């Protein structure tokens, strides 16, 4: 006897064990509830995990960025000059200011050391030309930017070369 054979209903053809087994299986099949799936709960849990992962990644990036800034400040000393923030264009003629024509942004190099000046040039998509030194007397910190060429009110384009003059110490 195979499972594909058709069985007659009733007692004919079944042994008592088979009949009891079939009845038990039918009772189980008719009484078992269908499993319920909480799709809304599963979706909520998935979104919560995704949001938590994104928040954790963002926090890690913030901490890594803060650690980098802290390490830079520590390696250059606590009194190291900070890179100047970009400001909007003004009409003043300043020997340490570069006006970037493409974005109409004013970059101030006053008091920066050579490393910070190079970083600001790269950020502004400008190239470093010659670096020279001049005696500033007591007016400038040795190694800091004294002047840039070309400087405002002349404007430069992205990719132009900027020459720096540093205070000699």
mmCIF file of C-alpha atoms in Angstrom:
data_model
loop_
_atom_site.group_PDB
_atom_site.id
_atom_site.type_symbol
_atom_site.label_atom_id
_atom_site.label_comp_id
_atom_site.label_asym_id
_atom_site.label_seq_id
_atom_site.Cartn_x
_atom_site.Cartn_y
_atom_site.Cartn_z
ATOM 1 C CA UNK A 1 0.000 0.000 0.000
ATOM 2 C CA UNK A 2 1.376 3.388 -0.996
ATOM 3 C CA UNK A 3 0.369 6.878 0.021
ATOM 4 C CA UNK A 4 -0.990 7.515 -3.480
ATOM 5 C CA UNK A 5 -3.563 4.751 -3.321
ATOM 6 C CA UNK A 6 -7.124 5.895 -2.873
ATOM 7 C CA UNK A 7 -8.664 4.540 0.300
ATOM 8 C CA UNK A 8 -12.286 3.795 0.562
ATOM 9 C CA UNK A 9 -14.230 5.560 3.283
ATOM 10 C CA UNK A 10 -15.466 3.569 6.177
ATOM 11 C CA UNK A 11 -14.014 0.512 7.683
ATOM 12 C CA UNK A 12 -13.317 -1.450 4.555
ATOM 13 C CA UNK A 13 -9.652 -1.720 3.673
ATOM 14 C CA UNK A 14 -8.258 -0.181 6.872
ATOM 15 C CA UNK A 15 -6.703 -2.008 9.715
ATOM 16 C CA UNK A 16 -7.727 -0.747 13.132
ATOM 17 C CA UNK A 17 -4.336 0.901 13.574
ATOM 18 C CA UNK A 18 -4.578 2.706 10.211
ATOM 19 C CA UNK A 19 -8.129 3.839 10.934
ATOM 20 C CA UNK A 20 -7.098 5.219 14.328
ATOM 21 C CA UNK A 21 -4.077 6.932 12.812
ATOM 22 C CA UNK A 22 -6.146 8.580 10.046
ATOM 23 C CA UNK A 23 -8.720 9.752 12.580
ATOM 24 C CA UNK A 24 -5.978 11.219 14.813
ATOM 25 C CA UNK A 25 -4.410 13.059 11.881
ATOM 26 C CA UNK A 26 -7.776 14.432 10.732
ATOM 27 C CA UNK A 27 -8.567 15.610 14.272
ATOM 28 C CA UNK A 28 -5.194 17.352 14.477
ATOM 29 C CA UNK A 29 -5.549 18.962 11.034
ATOM 30 C CA UNK A 30 -9.036 20.241 11.786
ATOM 31 C CA UNK A 31 -8.213 21.561 15.260
ATOM 32 C CA UNK A 32 -4.786 23.211 14.732
ATOM 33 C CA UNK A 33 -4.921 26.977 14.300
ATOM 34 C CA UNK A 34 -3.092 28.532 11.387
ATOM 35 C CA UNK A 35 0.078 30.298 12.473
ATOM 36 C CA UNK A 36 -0.289 34.037 12.804
ATOM 37 C CA UNK A 37 2.456 36.295 11.482
ATOM 38 C CA UNK A 38 2.815 39.804 12.879
ATOM 39 C CA UNK A 39 4.056 41.554 9.724
ATOM 40 C CA UNK A 40 3.668 45.032 11.229
ATOM 41 C CA UNK A 41 5.792 44.020 14.237
ATOM 42 C CA UNK A 42 8.455 42.478 12.008
ATOM 43 C CA UNK A 43 8.579 45.617 9.856
ATOM 44 C CA UNK A 44 8.807 47.860 12.938
ATOM 45 C CA UNK A 45 11.643 45.749 14.364
ATOM 46 C CA UNK A 46 13.527 45.878 11.043
ATOM 47 C CA UNK A 47 13.185 49.659 10.848
ATOM 48 C CA UNK A 48 14.310 50.025 14.463
ATOM 49 C CA UNK A 49 17.421 47.941 13.760
ATOM 50 C CA UNK A 50 18.195 49.977 10.639
ATOM 51 C CA UNK A 51 17.790 53.304 12.451
ATOM 52 C CA UNK A 52 19.932 52.079 15.339
ATOM 53 C CA UNK A 53 22.665 50.951 12.941
ATOM 54 C CA UNK A 54 22.652 54.274 11.081
ATOM 55 C CA UNK A 55 22.730 56.238 14.341
ATOM 56 C CA UNK A 56 25.627 54.115 15.607
ATOM 57 C CA UNK A 57 27.561 54.632 12.386
ATOM 58 C CA UNK A 58 26.942 58.386 12.490
ATOM 59 C CA UNK A 59 28.085 58.544 16.117
ATOM 60 C CA UNK A 60 31.242 56.579 15.259
ATOM 61 C CA UNK A 61 32.032 58.974 12.413
ATOM 62 C CA UNK A 62 31.494 61.976 14.670
ATOM 63 C CA UNK A 63 33.743 60.489 17.336
ATOM 64 C CA UNK A 64 36.402 59.659 14.747
ATOM 65 C CA UNK A 65 36.240 63.187 13.356
ATOM 66 C CA UNK A 66 36.458 64.672 16.844
ATOM 67 C CA UNK A 67 39.395 62.423 17.603
ATOM 68 C CA UNK A 68 41.148 63.597 14.461
ATOM 69 C CA UNK A 69 40.570 67.257 15.361
ATOM 70 C CA UNK A 70 41.780 66.610 18.908
ATOM 71 C CA UNK A 71 44.878 64.793 17.655
ATOM 72 C CA UNK A 72 45.666 67.665 15.285
ATOM 73 C CA UNK A 73 45.296 70.218 18.083
ATOM 74 C CA UNK A 74 47.492 68.154 20.416
ATOM 75 C CA UNK A 75 50.198 67.560 17.802
ATOM 76 C CA UNK A 76 50.406 71.259 16.918
ATOM 77 C CA UNK A 77 50.150 72.447 20.504
ATOM 78 C CA UNK A 78 47.250 74.089 22.245
ATOM 79 C CA UNK A 79 48.233 77.580 21.028
ATOM 80 C CA UNK A 80 48.394 76.592 17.357
ATOM 81 C CA UNK A 81 46.420 78.851 15.042
ATOM 82 C CA UNK A 82 43.234 77.393 13.645
ATOM 83 C CA UNK A 83 42.440 77.460 9.928
ATOM 84 C CA UNK A 84 40.358 80.502 9.086
ATOM 85 C CA UNK A 85 36.736 79.939 8.168
ATOM 86 C CA UNK A 86 35.447 80.965 4.779
ATOM 87 C CA UNK A 87 33.651 84.286 4.851
ATOM 88 C CA UNK A 88 31.761 86.208 2.250
ATOM 89 C CA UNK A 89 33.481 88.703 -0.008
ATOM 90 C CA UNK A 90 34.104 92.197 1.360
ATOM 91 C CA UNK A 91 35.711 95.229 -0.227
ATOM 92 C CA UNK A 92 38.781 95.458 2.026
ATOM 93 C CA UNK A 93 42.276 95.143 0.521
ATOM 94 C CA UNK A 94 44.076 92.570 2.689
ATOM 95 C CA UNK A 95 47.540 91.173 1.937
ATOM 96 C CA UNK A 96 46.638 87.791 3.524
ATOM 97 C CA UNK A 97 43.271 87.275 1.819
ATOM 98 C CA UNK A 98 42.574 85.375 -1.391
ATOM 99 C CA UNK A 99 39.287 85.816 -3.280
ATOM 100 C CA UNK A 100 38.306 82.654 -5.146
ATOM 101 C CA UNK A 101 36.384 83.762 -8.224
ATOM 102 C CA UNK A 102 34.530 80.511 -8.912
ATOM 103 C CA UNK A 103 32.688 80.535 -5.584
ATOM 104 C CA UNK A 104 33.057 84.218 -4.545
ATOM 105 C CA UNK A 105 34.627 83.066 -1.274
ATOM 106 C CA UNK A 106 37.229 84.976 0.723
ATOM 107 C CA UNK A 107 40.040 82.863 2.218
ATOM 108 C CA UNK A 108 42.035 84.445 5.038
ATOM 109 C CA UNK A 109 45.553 83.056 5.580
ATOM 110 C CA UNK A 110 46.600 85.526 8.309
ATOM 111 C CA UNK A 111 48.570 83.860 11.109
ATOM 112 C CA UNK A 112 48.342 80.315 9.723
ATOM 113 C CA UNK A 113 51.408 78.119 9.747
ATOM 114 C CA UNK A 114 52.549 76.514 6.474
ATOM 115 C CA UNK A 115 50.737 73.189 7.101
ATOM 116 C CA UNK A 116 47.361 74.848 7.717
ATOM 117 C CA UNK A 117 47.903 77.183 4.755
ATOM 118 C CA UNK A 118 48.557 74.170 2.483
ATOM 119 C CA UNK A 119 45.374 72.481 3.754
ATOM 120 C CA UNK A 120 43.326 75.614 3.104
ATOM 121 C CA UNK A 121 44.790 75.891 -0.410
ATOM 122 C CA UNK A 122 43.875 72.264 -1.137
ATOM 123 C CA UNK A 123 40.369 72.793 0.248
ATOM 124 C CA UNK A 124 39.997 75.859 -1.997
ATOM 125 C CA UNK A 125 41.336 73.860 -4.993
ATOM 126 C CA UNK A 126 44.312 76.212 -5.364
ATOM 127 C CA UNK A 127 47.974 75.300 -5.925
ATOM 128 C CA UNK A 128 50.905 76.296 -3.735
ATOM 129 C CA UNK A 129 53.554 78.295 -5.586
ATOM 130 C CA UNK A 130 56.720 79.661 -4.039
ATOM 131 C CA UNK A 131 57.174 79.965 -0.301
ATOM 132 C CA UNK A 132 59.460 82.786 0.807
ATOM 133 C CA UNK A 133 60.317 84.336 4.161
ATOM 134 C CA UNK A 134 60.484 87.964 5.257
ATOM 135 C CA UNK A 135 61.539 89.611 8.523
ATOM 136 C CA UNK A 136 58.339 90.671 10.325
ATOM 137 C CA UNK A 137 60.038 92.048 13.425
ATOM 138 C CA UNK A 138 57.832 91.718 16.499
ATOM 139 C CA UNK A 139 54.598 91.952 14.517
ATOM 140 C CA UNK A 140 54.371 88.328 13.418
ATOM 141 C CA UNK A 141 54.861 84.847 14.766
ATOM 142 C CA UNK A 142 57.782 83.032 13.116
ATOM 143 C CA UNK A 143 56.556 80.576 10.457
ATOM 144 C CA UNK A 144 53.120 82.186 10.116
ATOM 145 C CA UNK A 145 51.707 83.587 6.881
ATOM 146 C CA UNK A 146 52.659 87.249 6.413
ATOM 147 C CA UNK A 147 51.194 87.762 2.908
ATOM 148 C CA UNK A 148 49.830 85.973 -0.149
ATOM 149 C CA UNK A 149 50.187 86.775 -3.830
ATOM 150 C CA UNK A 150 47.859 87.448 -5.564
ATOM 151 C CA UNK A 151 45.725 88.903 -2.786
ATOM 152 C CA UNK A 152 42.401 90.743 -2.608
ATOM 153 C CA UNK A 153 40.877 92.677 -4.275
ATOM 154 C CA UNK A 154 42.368 90.640 -7.142
ATOM 155 C CA UNK A 155 40.432 87.367 -7.638
ATOM 156 C CA UNK A 156 41.800 83.963 -8.573
ATOM 157 C CA UNK A 157 40.164 80.994 -10.267
ATOM 158 C CA UNK A 158 40.091 77.413 -9.088
ATOM 159 C CA UNK A 159 43.405 75.756 -9.983
ATOM 160 C CA UNK A 160 45.460 79.000 -9.855
ATOM 161 C CA UNK A 161 48.795 79.175 -8.027
ATOM 162 C CA UNK A 162 49.171 81.163 -4.789
ATOM 163 C CA UNK A 163 52.570 82.292 -3.478
ATOM 164 C CA UNK A 164 53.032 82.540 0.295
ATOM 165 C CA UNK A 165 55.351 84.751 2.302
ATOM 166 C CA UNK A 166 56.043 83.578 5.859
ATOM 167 C CA UNK A 167 57.475 85.488 8.811
ATOM 168 C CA UNK A 168 61.099 84.550 9.431
ATOM 169 C CA UNK A 169 61.995 83.663 12.984
#
